[in-house]
mmCIF file with all atom_site columns, C-alpha atoms in Angstrom:
data_model
loop_
_atom_site.group_PDB
_atom_site.id
_atom_site.type_symbol
_atom_site.label_atom_id
_atom_site.label_alt_id
_atom_site.label_comp_id
_atom_site.label_asym_id
_atom_site.label_entity_id
_atom_site.label_seq_id
_atom_site.pdbx_PDB_ins_code
_atom_site.Cartn_x
_atom_site.Cartn_y
_atom_site.Cartn_z
_atom_site.occupancy
_atom_site.B_iso_or_equiv
_atom_site.pdbx_formal_charge
_atom_site.auth_seq_id
_atom_site.auth_comp_id
_atom_site.auth_asym_id
_atom_site.auth_atom_id
_atom_site.pdbx_PDB_model_num
ATOM 1   C CA . MET A 1 1   ? -28.663 -2.721  0.359   1.00 77.00 ? 1   MET A CA 1
ATOM 2   C CA . ALA A 1 2   ? -25.091 -2.184  1.519   1.00 87.00 ? 2   ALA A CA 1
ATOM 3   C CA . LYS A 1 3   ? -22.368 -2.603  -1.057  1.00 95.00 ? 3   LYS A CA 1
ATOM 4   C CA . PRO A 1 4   ? -19.451 -4.988  -0.521  1.00 98.00 ? 4   PRO A CA 1
ATOM 5   C CA . LYS A 1 5   ? -16.386 -3.267  0.936   1.00 98.00 ? 5   LYS A CA 1
ATOM 6   C CA . LEU A 1 6   ? -13.081 -3.322  -0.940  1.00 98.00 ? 6   LEU A CA 1
ATOM 7   C CA . ILE A 1 7   ? -10.453 -2.469  1.665   1.00 98.00 ? 7   ILE A CA 1
ATOM 8   C CA . CYS A 1 8   ? -7.069  -1.602  0.154   1.00 98.00 ? 8   CYS A CA 1
ATOM 9   C CA . LEU A 1 9   ? -4.089  -1.417  2.495   1.00 98.00 ? 9   LEU A CA 1
ATOM 10  C CA . ASP A 1 10  ? -0.753  0.149   1.683   1.00 98.00 ? 10  ASP A CA 1
ATOM 11  C CA . ARG A 1 11  ? 2.206   -1.977  2.800   1.00 98.00 ? 11  ARG A CA 1
ATOM 12  C CA . ASP A 1 12  ? 5.366   -0.060  3.742   1.00 97.00 ? 12  ASP A CA 1
ATOM 13  C CA . GLY A 1 13  ? 4.780   2.499   6.477   1.00 96.00 ? 13  GLY A CA 1
ATOM 14  C CA . THR A 1 14  ? 1.188   1.328   6.983   1.00 98.00 ? 14  THR A CA 1
ATOM 15  C CA . ILE A 1 15  ? 1.322   -2.394  7.724   1.00 98.00 ? 15  ILE A CA 1
ATOM 16  C CA . ILE A 1 16  ? 5.046   -2.808  8.277   1.00 98.00 ? 16  ILE A CA 1
ATOM 17  C CA . ARG A 1 17  ? 7.716   -0.409  9.461   1.00 95.00 ? 17  ARG A CA 1
ATOM 18  C CA . ASP A 1 18  ? 9.397   1.477   6.624   1.00 92.00 ? 18  ASP A CA 1
ATOM 19  C CA . GLU A 1 19  ? 13.082  2.069   7.298   1.00 87.00 ? 19  GLU A CA 1
ATOM 20  C CA . ASN A 1 20  ? 14.047  2.549   3.648   1.00 84.00 ? 20  ASN A CA 1
ATOM 21  C CA . TYR A 1 21  ? 14.920  -1.147  3.545   1.00 84.00 ? 21  TYR A CA 1
ATOM 22  C CA . TYR A 1 22  ? 13.576  -1.674  0.032   1.00 94.00 ? 22  TYR A CA 1
ATOM 23  C CA . LEU A 1 23  ? 12.382  -4.909  1.559   1.00 96.00 ? 23  LEU A CA 1
ATOM 24  C CA . GLY A 1 24  ? 13.758  -7.893  -0.304  1.00 96.00 ? 24  GLY A CA 1
ATOM 25  C CA . SER A 1 25  ? 17.031  -6.286  -1.329  1.00 96.00 ? 25  SER A CA 1
ATOM 26  C CA . SER A 1 26  ? 18.859  -7.656  1.693   1.00 95.00 ? 26  SER A CA 1
ATOM 27  C CA . PRO A 1 27  ? 19.568  -11.368 2.370   1.00 94.00 ? 27  PRO A CA 1
ATOM 28  C CA . ASN A 1 28  ? 18.048  -10.955 5.861   1.00 95.00 ? 28  ASN A CA 1
ATOM 29  C CA . TRP A 1 29  ? 14.824  -9.358  4.627   1.00 97.00 ? 29  TRP A CA 1
ATOM 30  C CA . ARG A 1 30  ? 12.609  -11.694 6.645   1.00 97.00 ? 30  ARG A CA 1
ATOM 31  C CA . ARG A 1 31  ? 14.124  -10.385 9.897   1.00 96.00 ? 31  ARG A CA 1
ATOM 32  C CA . GLN A 1 32  ? 13.444  -6.793  8.804   1.00 96.00 ? 32  GLN A CA 1
ATOM 33  C CA . ILE A 1 33  ? 9.670   -7.278  8.776   1.00 97.00 ? 33  ILE A CA 1
ATOM 34  C CA . GLU A 1 34  ? 8.026   -5.589  11.749  1.00 97.00 ? 34  GLU A CA 1
ATOM 35  C CA . PHE A 1 35  ? 4.277   -5.122  11.886  1.00 98.00 ? 35  PHE A CA 1
ATOM 36  C CA . LEU A 1 36  ? 3.305   -1.674  13.108  1.00 97.00 ? 36  LEU A CA 1
ATOM 37  C CA . PRO A 1 37  ? 1.292   -1.203  16.332  1.00 94.00 ? 37  PRO A CA 1
ATOM 38  C CA . GLU A 1 38  ? -2.382  -2.201  16.188  1.00 96.00 ? 38  GLU A CA 1
ATOM 39  C CA . VAL A 1 39  ? -2.124  -3.528  12.621  1.00 98.00 ? 39  VAL A CA 1
ATOM 40  C CA . ILE A 1 40  ? -2.910  -7.118  13.571  1.00 98.00 ? 40  ILE A CA 1
ATOM 41  C CA . ARG A 1 41  ? -5.782  -6.013  15.790  1.00 98.00 ? 41  ARG A CA 1
ATOM 42  C CA . GLY A 1 42  ? -7.089  -3.702  13.075  1.00 98.00 ? 42  GLY A CA 1
ATOM 43  C CA . ILE A 1 43  ? -7.015  -6.289  10.299  1.00 98.00 ? 43  ILE A CA 1
ATOM 44  C CA . ARG A 1 44  ? -8.747  -8.779  12.600  1.00 98.00 ? 44  ARG A CA 1
ATOM 45  C CA . LEU A 1 45  ? -11.535 -6.226  13.067  1.00 98.00 ? 45  LEU A CA 1
ATOM 46  C CA . LEU A 1 46  ? -11.808 -5.574  9.333   1.00 98.00 ? 46  LEU A CA 1
ATOM 47  C CA . ASP A 1 47  ? -11.997 -9.317  8.736   1.00 97.00 ? 47  ASP A CA 1
ATOM 48  C CA . THR A 1 48  ? -15.149 -9.520  10.875  1.00 97.00 ? 48  THR A CA 1
ATOM 49  C CA . LEU A 1 49  ? -17.056 -7.022  8.716   1.00 97.00 ? 49  LEU A CA 1
ATOM 50  C CA . LYS A 1 50  ? -19.751 -8.469  6.491   1.00 94.00 ? 50  LYS A CA 1
ATOM 51  C CA . ASP A 1 51  ? -18.975 -8.586  2.753   1.00 96.00 ? 51  ASP A CA 1
ATOM 52  C CA . SER A 1 52  ? -15.528 -7.072  3.236   1.00 98.00 ? 52  SER A CA 1
ATOM 53  C CA . TYR A 1 53  ? -12.497 -7.995  1.149   1.00 98.00 ? 53  TYR A CA 1
ATOM 54  C CA . ILE A 1 54  ? -9.024  -6.963  2.261   1.00 98.00 ? 54  ILE A CA 1
ATOM 55  C CA . PHE A 1 55  ? -6.076  -6.569  -0.107  1.00 98.00 ? 55  PHE A CA 1
ATOM 56  C CA . ILE A 1 56  ? -2.589  -5.094  0.075   1.00 98.00 ? 56  ILE A CA 1
ATOM 57  C CA . LEU A 1 57  ? -1.811  -2.700  -2.789  1.00 98.00 ? 57  LEU A CA 1
ATOM 58  C CA . THR A 1 58  ? 1.822   -1.638  -2.945  1.00 98.00 ? 58  THR A CA 1
ATOM 59  C CA . ASN A 1 59  ? 4.165   0.306   -5.213  1.00 98.00 ? 59  ASN A CA 1
ATOM 60  C CA . GLN A 1 60  ? 7.560   -1.405  -5.186  1.00 98.00 ? 60  GLN A CA 1
ATOM 61  C CA . SER A 1 61  ? 9.979   0.998   -6.844  1.00 96.00 ? 61  SER A CA 1
ATOM 62  C CA . GLY A 1 62  ? 13.027  -0.905  -5.555  1.00 96.00 ? 62  GLY A CA 1
ATOM 63  C CA . VAL A 1 63  ? 12.529  -3.473  -8.319  1.00 98.00 ? 63  VAL A CA 1
ATOM 64  C CA . ALA A 1 64  ? 13.341  -0.749  -10.856 1.00 97.00 ? 64  ALA A CA 1
ATOM 65  C CA . LEU A 1 65  ? 16.715  0.018   -9.279  1.00 97.00 ? 65  LEU A CA 1
ATOM 66  C CA . LEU A 1 66  ? 19.994  -1.601  -10.343 1.00 96.00 ? 66  LEU A CA 1
ATOM 67  C CA . GLY A 1 67  ? 23.337  -2.200  -8.687  1.00 95.00 ? 67  GLY A CA 1
ATOM 68  C CA . GLY A 1 68  ? 24.423  -3.559  -5.314  1.00 93.00 ? 68  GLY A CA 1
ATOM 69  C CA . ASN A 1 69  ? 21.689  -5.133  -3.217  1.00 93.00 ? 69  ASN A CA 1
ATOM 70  C CA . PHE A 1 70  ? 19.046  -3.892  -5.635  1.00 95.00 ? 70  PHE A CA 1
ATOM 71  C CA . ASP A 1 71  ? 20.040  -6.642  -8.054  1.00 95.00 ? 71  ASP A CA 1
ATOM 72  C CA . SER A 1 72  ? 18.487  -9.099  -5.572  1.00 96.00 ? 72  SER A CA 1
ATOM 73  C CA . LEU A 1 73  ? 15.172  -7.245  -5.569  1.00 97.00 ? 73  LEU A CA 1
ATOM 74  C CA . THR A 1 74  ? 13.689  -8.784  -8.696  1.00 98.00 ? 74  THR A CA 1
ATOM 75  C CA . GLU A 1 75  ? 10.001  -9.148  -9.497  1.00 98.00 ? 75  GLU A CA 1
ATOM 76  C CA . GLU A 1 76  ? 10.274  -12.732 -8.273  1.00 98.00 ? 76  GLU A CA 1
ATOM 77  C CA . ARG A 1 77  ? 11.668  -11.548 -4.927  1.00 98.00 ? 77  ARG A CA 1
ATOM 78  C CA . MET A 1 78  ? 8.953   -8.870  -4.741  1.00 98.00 ? 78  MET A CA 1
ATOM 79  C CA . HIS A 1 79  ? 6.293   -11.575 -4.973  1.00 98.00 ? 79  HIS A CA 1
ATOM 80  C CA . GLU A 1 80  ? 8.147   -13.806 -2.520  1.00 98.00 ? 80  GLU A CA 1
ATOM 81  C CA . VAL A 1 81  ? 8.212   -10.981 0.042   1.00 98.00 ? 81  VAL A CA 1
ATOM 82  C CA . ASN A 1 82  ? 4.518   -10.170 -0.341  1.00 98.00 ? 82  ASN A CA 1
ATOM 83  C CA . LYS A 1 83  ? 3.448   -13.804 -0.107  1.00 98.00 ? 83  LYS A CA 1
ATOM 84  C CA . TYR A 1 84  ? 5.571   -14.203 3.032   1.00 98.00 ? 84  TYR A CA 1
ATOM 85  C CA . ILE A 1 85  ? 3.950   -11.132 4.623   1.00 98.00 ? 85  ILE A CA 1
ATOM 86  C CA . LEU A 1 86  ? 0.501   -12.540 3.850   1.00 98.00 ? 86  LEU A CA 1
ATOM 87  C CA . ARG A 1 87  ? 1.438   -15.868 5.439   1.00 98.00 ? 87  ARG A CA 1
ATOM 88  C CA . ARG A 1 88  ? 2.717   -14.090 8.555   1.00 98.00 ? 88  ARG A CA 1
ATOM 89  C CA . LEU A 1 89  ? -0.462  -12.027 8.834   1.00 98.00 ? 89  LEU A CA 1
ATOM 90  C CA . ASN A 1 90  ? -2.749  -14.998 8.292   1.00 97.00 ? 90  ASN A CA 1
ATOM 91  C CA . ALA A 1 91  ? -0.835  -17.028 10.889  1.00 97.00 ? 91  ALA A CA 1
ATOM 92  C CA . LEU A 1 92  ? -1.610  -14.244 13.381  1.00 97.00 ? 92  LEU A CA 1
ATOM 93  C CA . GLY A 1 93  ? -5.314  -14.337 12.552  1.00 97.00 ? 93  GLY A CA 1
ATOM 94  C CA . ALA A 1 94  ? -5.146  -11.162 10.461  1.00 98.00 ? 94  ALA A CA 1
ATOM 95  C CA . HIS A 1 95  ? -6.585  -12.504 7.231   1.00 97.00 ? 95  HIS A CA 1
ATOM 96  C CA . VAL A 1 96  ? -5.783  -10.656 4.013   1.00 98.00 ? 96  VAL A CA 1
ATOM 97  C CA . ARG A 1 97  ? -7.264  -12.043 0.814   1.00 97.00 ? 97  ARG A CA 1
ATOM 98  C CA . GLY A 1 98  ? -4.367  -11.140 -1.478  1.00 98.00 ? 98  GLY A CA 1
ATOM 99  C CA . TYR A 1 99  ? -2.026  -8.474  -2.783  1.00 98.00 ? 99  TYR A CA 1
ATOM 100 C CA . PHE A 1 100 ? -1.159  -6.564  -5.918  1.00 98.00 ? 100 PHE A CA 1
ATOM 101 C CA . ALA A 1 101 ? 2.257   -4.970  -6.393  1.00 98.00 ? 101 ALA A CA 1
ATOM 102 C CA . CYS A 1 102 ? 3.583   -2.561  -9.008  1.00 98.00 ? 102 CYS A CA 1
ATOM 103 C CA . PRO A 1 103 ? 7.323   -2.596  -9.849  1.00 98.00 ? 103 PRO A CA 1
ATOM 104 C CA . TYR A 1 104 ? 7.110   0.295   -12.335 1.00 98.00 ? 104 TYR A CA 1
ATOM 105 C CA . VAL A 1 105 ? 8.138   3.897   -11.721 1.00 98.00 ? 105 VAL A CA 1
ATOM 106 C CA . SER A 1 106 ? 7.449   7.243   -13.362 1.00 97.00 ? 106 SER A CA 1
ATOM 107 C CA . SER A 1 107 ? 10.034  9.226   -15.296 1.00 97.00 ? 107 SER A CA 1
ATOM 108 C CA . ASP A 1 108 ? 9.851   11.805  -12.490 1.00 96.00 ? 108 ASP A CA 1
ATOM 109 C CA . TYR A 1 109 ? 10.813  9.147   -9.943  1.00 96.00 ? 109 TYR A CA 1
ATOM 110 C CA . SER A 1 110 ? 13.602  8.034   -12.267 1.00 96.00 ? 110 SER A CA 1
ATOM 111 C CA . GLU A 1 111 ? 15.063  11.541  -12.461 1.00 96.00 ? 111 GLU A CA 1
ATOM 112 C CA . LYS A 1 112 ? 14.975  11.925  -8.679  1.00 94.00 ? 112 LYS A CA 1
ATOM 113 C CA . ALA A 1 113 ? 16.656  8.533   -8.257  1.00 94.00 ? 113 ALA A CA 1
ATOM 114 C CA . LYS A 1 114 ? 19.406  9.485   -10.681 1.00 93.00 ? 114 LYS A CA 1
ATOM 115 C CA . ARG A 1 115 ? 20.076  12.683  -8.736  1.00 95.00 ? 115 ARG A CA 1
ATOM 116 C CA . LYS A 1 116 ? 20.662  10.448  -5.702  1.00 92.00 ? 116 LYS A CA 1
ATOM 117 C CA . GLY A 1 117 ? 23.195  8.445   -7.690  1.00 93.00 ? 117 GLY A CA 1
ATOM 118 C CA . ARG A 1 118 ? 20.936  5.447   -8.252  1.00 95.00 ? 118 ARG A CA 1
ATOM 119 C CA . ILE A 1 119 ? 20.599  3.530   -11.508 1.00 95.00 ? 119 ILE A CA 1
ATOM 120 C CA . VAL A 1 120 ? 17.091  2.902   -12.849 1.00 97.00 ? 120 VAL A CA 1
ATOM 121 C CA . ASP A 1 121 ? 16.341  0.045   -15.229 1.00 97.00 ? 121 ASP A CA 1
ATOM 122 C CA . PRO A 1 122 ? 14.690  1.711   -18.262 1.00 97.00 ? 122 PRO A CA 1
ATOM 123 C CA . LYS A 1 123 ? 12.320  -1.214  -18.774 1.00 97.00 ? 123 LYS A CA 1
ATOM 124 C CA . TYR A 1 124 ? 10.574  -0.285  -15.515 1.00 98.00 ? 124 TYR A CA 1
ATOM 125 C CA . ILE A 1 125 ? 9.973   3.373   -16.393 1.00 98.00 ? 125 ILE A CA 1
ATOM 126 C CA . ASP A 1 126 ? 6.351   3.736   -17.483 1.00 98.00 ? 126 ASP A CA 1
ATOM 127 C CA . ASP A 1 127 ? 4.404   6.962   -17.035 1.00 96.00 ? 127 ASP A CA 1
ATOM 128 C CA . ASN A 1 128 ? 1.280   5.225   -18.361 1.00 96.00 ? 128 ASN A CA 1
ATOM 129 C CA . CYS A 1 129 ? 1.298   2.208   -16.050 1.00 98.00 ? 129 CYS A CA 1
ATOM 130 C CA . GLU A 1 130 ? -2.270  1.778   -14.805 1.00 98.00 ? 130 GLU A CA 1
ATOM 131 C CA . ASP A 1 131 ? -1.103  -0.099  -11.690 1.00 98.00 ? 131 ASP A CA 1
ATOM 132 C CA . LEU A 1 132 ? 1.212   2.633   -10.416 1.00 98.00 ? 132 LEU A CA 1
ATOM 133 C CA . LYS A 1 133 ? -0.455  4.509   -7.559  1.00 98.00 ? 133 LYS A CA 1
ATOM 134 C CA . PRO A 1 134 ? -2.312  6.828   -7.617  1.00 98.00 ? 134 PRO A CA 1
ATOM 135 C CA . ARG A 1 135 ? -3.730  5.251   -10.792 1.00 98.00 ? 135 ARG A CA 1
ATOM 136 C CA . ILE A 1 136 ? -6.397  2.685   -10.021 1.00 98.00 ? 136 ILE A CA 1
ATOM 137 C CA . GLY A 1 137 ? -5.218  -0.400  -11.910 1.00 98.00 ? 137 GLY A CA 1
ATOM 138 C CA . MET A 1 138 ? -4.578  -2.373  -8.729  1.00 98.00 ? 138 MET A CA 1
ATOM 139 C CA . ILE A 1 139 ? -8.020  -1.453  -7.338  1.00 98.00 ? 139 ILE A CA 1
ATOM 140 C CA . LYS A 1 140 ? -9.593  -2.730  -10.553 1.00 98.00 ? 140 LYS A CA 1
ATOM 141 C CA . LYS A 1 141 ? -7.590  -5.971  -10.378 1.00 98.00 ? 141 LYS A CA 1
ATOM 142 C CA . ALA A 1 142 ? -8.552  -6.571  -6.759  1.00 98.00 ? 142 ALA A CA 1
ATOM 143 C CA . ALA A 1 143 ? -12.253 -6.187  -7.573  1.00 98.00 ? 143 ALA A CA 1
ATOM 144 C CA . GLU A 1 144 ? -11.962 -8.297  -10.709 1.00 98.00 ? 144 GLU A CA 1
ATOM 145 C CA . SER A 1 145 ? -10.266 -11.090 -8.723  1.00 98.00 ? 145 SER A CA 1
ATOM 146 C CA . LEU A 1 146 ? -13.551 -11.304 -6.795  1.00 98.00 ? 146 LEU A CA 1
ATOM 147 C CA . GLY A 1 147 ? -15.627 -11.365 -9.962  1.00 98.00 ? 147 GLY A CA 1
ATOM 148 C CA . MET A 1 148 ? -16.819 -7.823  -9.226  1.00 98.00 ? 148 MET A CA 1
ATOM 149 C CA . THR A 1 149 ? -16.271 -4.269  -10.436 1.00 98.00 ? 149 THR A CA 1
ATOM 150 C CA . TYR A 1 150 ? -14.910 -1.635  -8.073  1.00 98.00 ? 150 TYR A CA 1
ATOM 151 C CA . LYS A 1 151 ? -17.673 0.769   -9.127  1.00 97.00 ? 151 LYS A CA 1
ATOM 152 C CA . LYS A 1 152 ? -20.196 -1.461  -7.393  1.00 97.00 ? 152 LYS A CA 1
ATOM 153 C CA . MET A 1 153 ? -18.179 -1.626  -4.170  1.00 98.00 ? 153 MET A CA 1
ATOM 154 C CA . ASP A 1 154 ? -17.424 0.784   -1.349  1.00 98.00 ? 154 ASP A CA 1
ATOM 155 C CA . VAL A 1 155 ? -13.702 1.398   -1.755  1.00 98.00 ? 155 VAL A CA 1
ATOM 156 C CA . PHE A 1 156 ? -11.459 2.285   1.190   1.00 98.00 ? 156 PHE A CA 1
ATOM 157 C CA . VAL A 1 157 ? -7.725  2.964   0.974   1.00 98.00 ? 157 VAL A CA 1
ATOM 158 C CA . VAL A 1 158 ? -5.604  3.045   4.144   1.00 98.00 ? 158 VAL A CA 1
ATOM 159 C CA . GLY A 1 159 ? -2.075  4.385   3.792   1.00 98.00 ? 159 GLY A CA 1
ATOM 160 C CA . ASP A 1 160 ? 0.582   6.820   4.945   1.00 98.00 ? 160 ASP A CA 1
ATOM 161 C CA . ARG A 1 161 ? 1.245   8.731   1.726   1.00 97.00 ? 161 ARG A CA 1
ATOM 162 C CA . ILE A 1 162 ? -0.528  11.295  -0.435  1.00 97.00 ? 162 ILE A CA 1
ATOM 163 C CA . SER A 1 163 ? -0.538  8.788   -3.297  1.00 97.00 ? 163 SER A CA 1
ATOM 164 C CA . ASP A 1 164 ? -2.755  6.518   -1.170  1.00 98.00 ? 164 ASP A CA 1
ATOM 165 C CA . LEU A 1 165 ? -5.261  9.313   -0.628  1.00 98.00 ? 165 LEU A CA 1
ATOM 166 C CA . GLU A 1 166 ? -5.181  10.216  -4.316  1.00 98.00 ? 166 GLU A CA 1
ATOM 167 C CA . LEU A 1 167 ? -5.718  6.540   -5.153  1.00 98.00 ? 167 LEU A CA 1
ATOM 168 C CA . ALA A 1 168 ? -8.851  6.529   -2.991  1.00 98.00 ? 168 ALA A CA 1
ATOM 169 C CA . LEU A 1 169 ? -10.276 9.620   -4.677  1.00 98.00 ? 169 LEU A CA 1
ATOM 170 C CA . ASN A 1 170 ? -9.433  8.314   -8.151  1.00 98.00 ? 170 ASN A CA 1
ATOM 171 C CA . GLY A 1 171 ? -11.258 5.092   -7.285  1.00 98.00 ? 171 GLY A CA 1
ATOM 172 C CA . GLY A 1 172 ? -14.334 6.938   -6.022  1.00 98.00 ? 172 GLY A CA 1
ATOM 173 C CA . GLY A 1 173 ? -13.607 5.822   -2.483  1.00 98.00 ? 173 GLY A CA 1
ATOM 174 C CA . ILE A 1 174 ? -12.554 7.033   0.948   1.00 98.00 ? 174 ILE A CA 1
ATOM 175 C CA . GLY A 1 175 ? -8.904  7.599   1.820   1.00 98.00 ? 175 GLY A CA 1
ATOM 176 C CA . ILE A 1 176 ? -7.694  7.218   5.402   1.00 98.00 ? 176 ILE A CA 1
ATOM 177 C CA . LEU A 1 177 ? -4.235  8.490   6.315   1.00 98.00 ? 177 LEU A CA 1
ATOM 178 C CA . VAL A 1 178 ? -2.377  6.791   9.166   1.00 98.00 ? 178 VAL A CA 1
ATOM 179 C CA . PRO A 1 179 ? 0.661   9.053   9.536   1.00 96.00 ? 179 PRO A CA 1
ATOM 180 C CA . SER A 1 180 ? 4.112   7.494   9.656   1.00 94.00 ? 180 SER A CA 1
ATOM 181 C CA . GLU A 1 181 ? 7.529   9.084   10.119  1.00 89.00 ? 181 GLU A CA 1
ATOM 182 C CA . LYS A 1 182 ? 7.787   9.324   6.344   1.00 89.00 ? 182 LYS A CA 1
ATOM 183 C CA . THR A 1 183 ? 4.461   11.196  6.169   1.00 94.00 ? 183 THR A CA 1
ATOM 184 C CA . ILE A 1 184 ? 6.027   13.952  8.244   1.00 88.00 ? 184 ILE A CA 1
ATOM 185 C CA . GLU A 1 185 ? 9.459   13.729  6.629   1.00 88.00 ? 185 GLU A CA 1
ATOM 186 C CA . LEU A 1 186 ? 8.106   14.190  3.104   1.00 88.00 ? 186 LEU A CA 1
ATOM 187 C CA . GLY A 1 187 ? 5.647   16.932  4.004   1.00 90.00 ? 187 GLY A CA 1
ATOM 188 C CA . ASP A 1 188 ? 2.617   14.795  3.221   1.00 93.00 ? 188 ASP A CA 1
ATOM 189 C CA . MET A 1 189 ? 0.761   15.739  6.398   1.00 94.00 ? 189 MET A CA 1
ATOM 190 C CA . LYS A 1 190 ? 0.224   19.335  5.277   1.00 93.00 ? 190 LYS A CA 1
ATOM 191 C CA . LYS A 1 191 ? -0.954  18.158  1.854   1.00 94.00 ? 191 LYS A CA 1
ATOM 192 C CA . ALA A 1 192 ? -3.254  15.585  3.482   1.00 96.00 ? 192 ALA A CA 1
ATOM 193 C CA . LYS A 1 193 ? -4.921  18.255  5.620   1.00 96.00 ? 193 LYS A CA 1
ATOM 194 C CA . GLU A 1 194 ? -5.471  20.376  2.510   1.00 96.00 ? 194 GLU A CA 1
ATOM 195 C CA . MET A 1 195 ? -6.985  17.358  0.741   1.00 97.00 ? 195 MET A CA 1
ATOM 196 C CA . MET A 1 196 ? -9.239  16.696  3.724   1.00 97.00 ? 196 MET A CA 1
ATOM 197 C CA . SER A 1 197 ? -10.537 20.283  3.625   1.00 97.00 ? 197 SER A CA 1
ATOM 198 C CA . ALA A 1 198 ? -11.176 20.038  -0.115  1.00 97.00 ? 198 ALA A CA 1
ATOM 199 C CA . ASN A 1 199 ? -12.789 16.586  0.130   1.00 97.00 ? 199 ASN A CA 1
ATOM 200 C CA . PRO A 1 200 ? -14.863 16.429  3.333   1.00 93.00 ? 200 PRO A CA 1
ATOM 201 C CA . HIS A 1 201 ? -15.929 12.921  4.343   1.00 93.00 ? 201 HIS A CA 1
ATOM 202 C CA . LYS A 1 202 ? -13.728 11.463  1.568   1.00 98.00 ? 202 LYS A CA 1
ATOM 203 C CA . ILE A 1 203 ? -10.308 12.061  3.148   1.00 98.00 ? 203 ILE A CA 1
ATOM 204 C CA . LEU A 1 204 ? -9.773  11.261  6.822   1.00 98.00 ? 204 LEU A CA 1
ATOM 205 C CA . ILE A 1 205 ? -6.734  11.388  9.106   1.00 98.00 ? 205 ILE A CA 1
ATOM 206 C CA . VAL A 1 206 ? -6.473  9.086   12.127  1.00 98.00 ? 206 VAL A CA 1
ATOM 207 C CA . ARG A 1 207 ? -3.868  8.287   14.766  1.00 96.00 ? 207 ARG A CA 1
ATOM 208 C CA . SER A 1 208 ? -3.506  4.541   14.303  1.00 97.00 ? 208 SER A CA 1
ATOM 209 C CA . PHE A 1 209 ? -4.315  1.638   12.037  1.00 98.00 ? 209 PHE A CA 1
ATOM 210 C CA . PHE A 1 210 ? -6.918  0.397   14.488  1.00 98.00 ? 210 PHE A CA 1
ATOM 211 C CA . ASN A 1 211 ? -8.600  3.820   14.387  1.00 98.00 ? 211 ASN A CA 1
ATOM 212 C CA . ALA A 1 212 ? -8.777  3.439   10.601  1.00 98.00 ? 212 ALA A CA 1
ATOM 213 C CA . ALA A 1 213 ? -10.327 -0.014  10.931  1.00 98.00 ? 213 ALA A CA 1
ATOM 214 C CA . SER A 1 214 ? -12.846 1.269   13.477  1.00 98.00 ? 214 SER A CA 1
ATOM 215 C CA . LEU A 1 215 ? -13.850 4.068   11.104  1.00 97.00 ? 215 LEU A CA 1
ATOM 216 C CA . ILE A 1 216 ? -14.399 1.639   8.240   1.00 98.00 ? 216 ILE A CA 1
ATOM 217 C CA . GLU A 1 217 ? -16.594 -0.428  10.561  1.00 97.00 ? 217 GLU A CA 1
ATOM 218 C CA . THR A 1 218 ? -19.014 2.520   10.846  1.00 95.00 ? 218 THR A CA 1
ATOM 219 C CA . PHE A 1 219 ? -19.754 2.725   7.107   1.00 94.00 ? 219 PHE A CA 1
#
């Protein structure tokens, strides 16, 4: 008997355009939200699949930053932004069950941020945070919110970063990369191809979000 599908979607660069907004830090954040091509169509397809549960799982490092507009990007604002995105999607017939967001960052991220002249709130630095991708805390929470365990589900992660693919592997699932500008900019495409060679049938690279949804439909 087929297992239920737990479909985990990255947010920035996968569902919505990522222009380094740190969405929620600006007063006009609602106007900055732009759904990427074929996302609505793809989520609608995923929503038709039997025993499938769609969630957004997102790292939100902007919450950890201090000063200037970052002071507006609190945990409360982070939740407000995600709930608004869900309402927008649902209004367009692209039904997403819920979201989980992680505001914590690693010490490595903190050091890189400091080199860029940014201030990191120490209370959000946590190298052991289970929710911080590519750790699987948010996958576990999504499954548990359904009264299930992720180990008894087919897990799929769709994203544009290596951390999304690593999340899929760590959760015993399938990772599907939908490349964005940031994928290329950060050199993640080369790493993704290496991961695909090392993990055949577990790591896949597609051209669009709808291609990712169509692939999931075949499992």
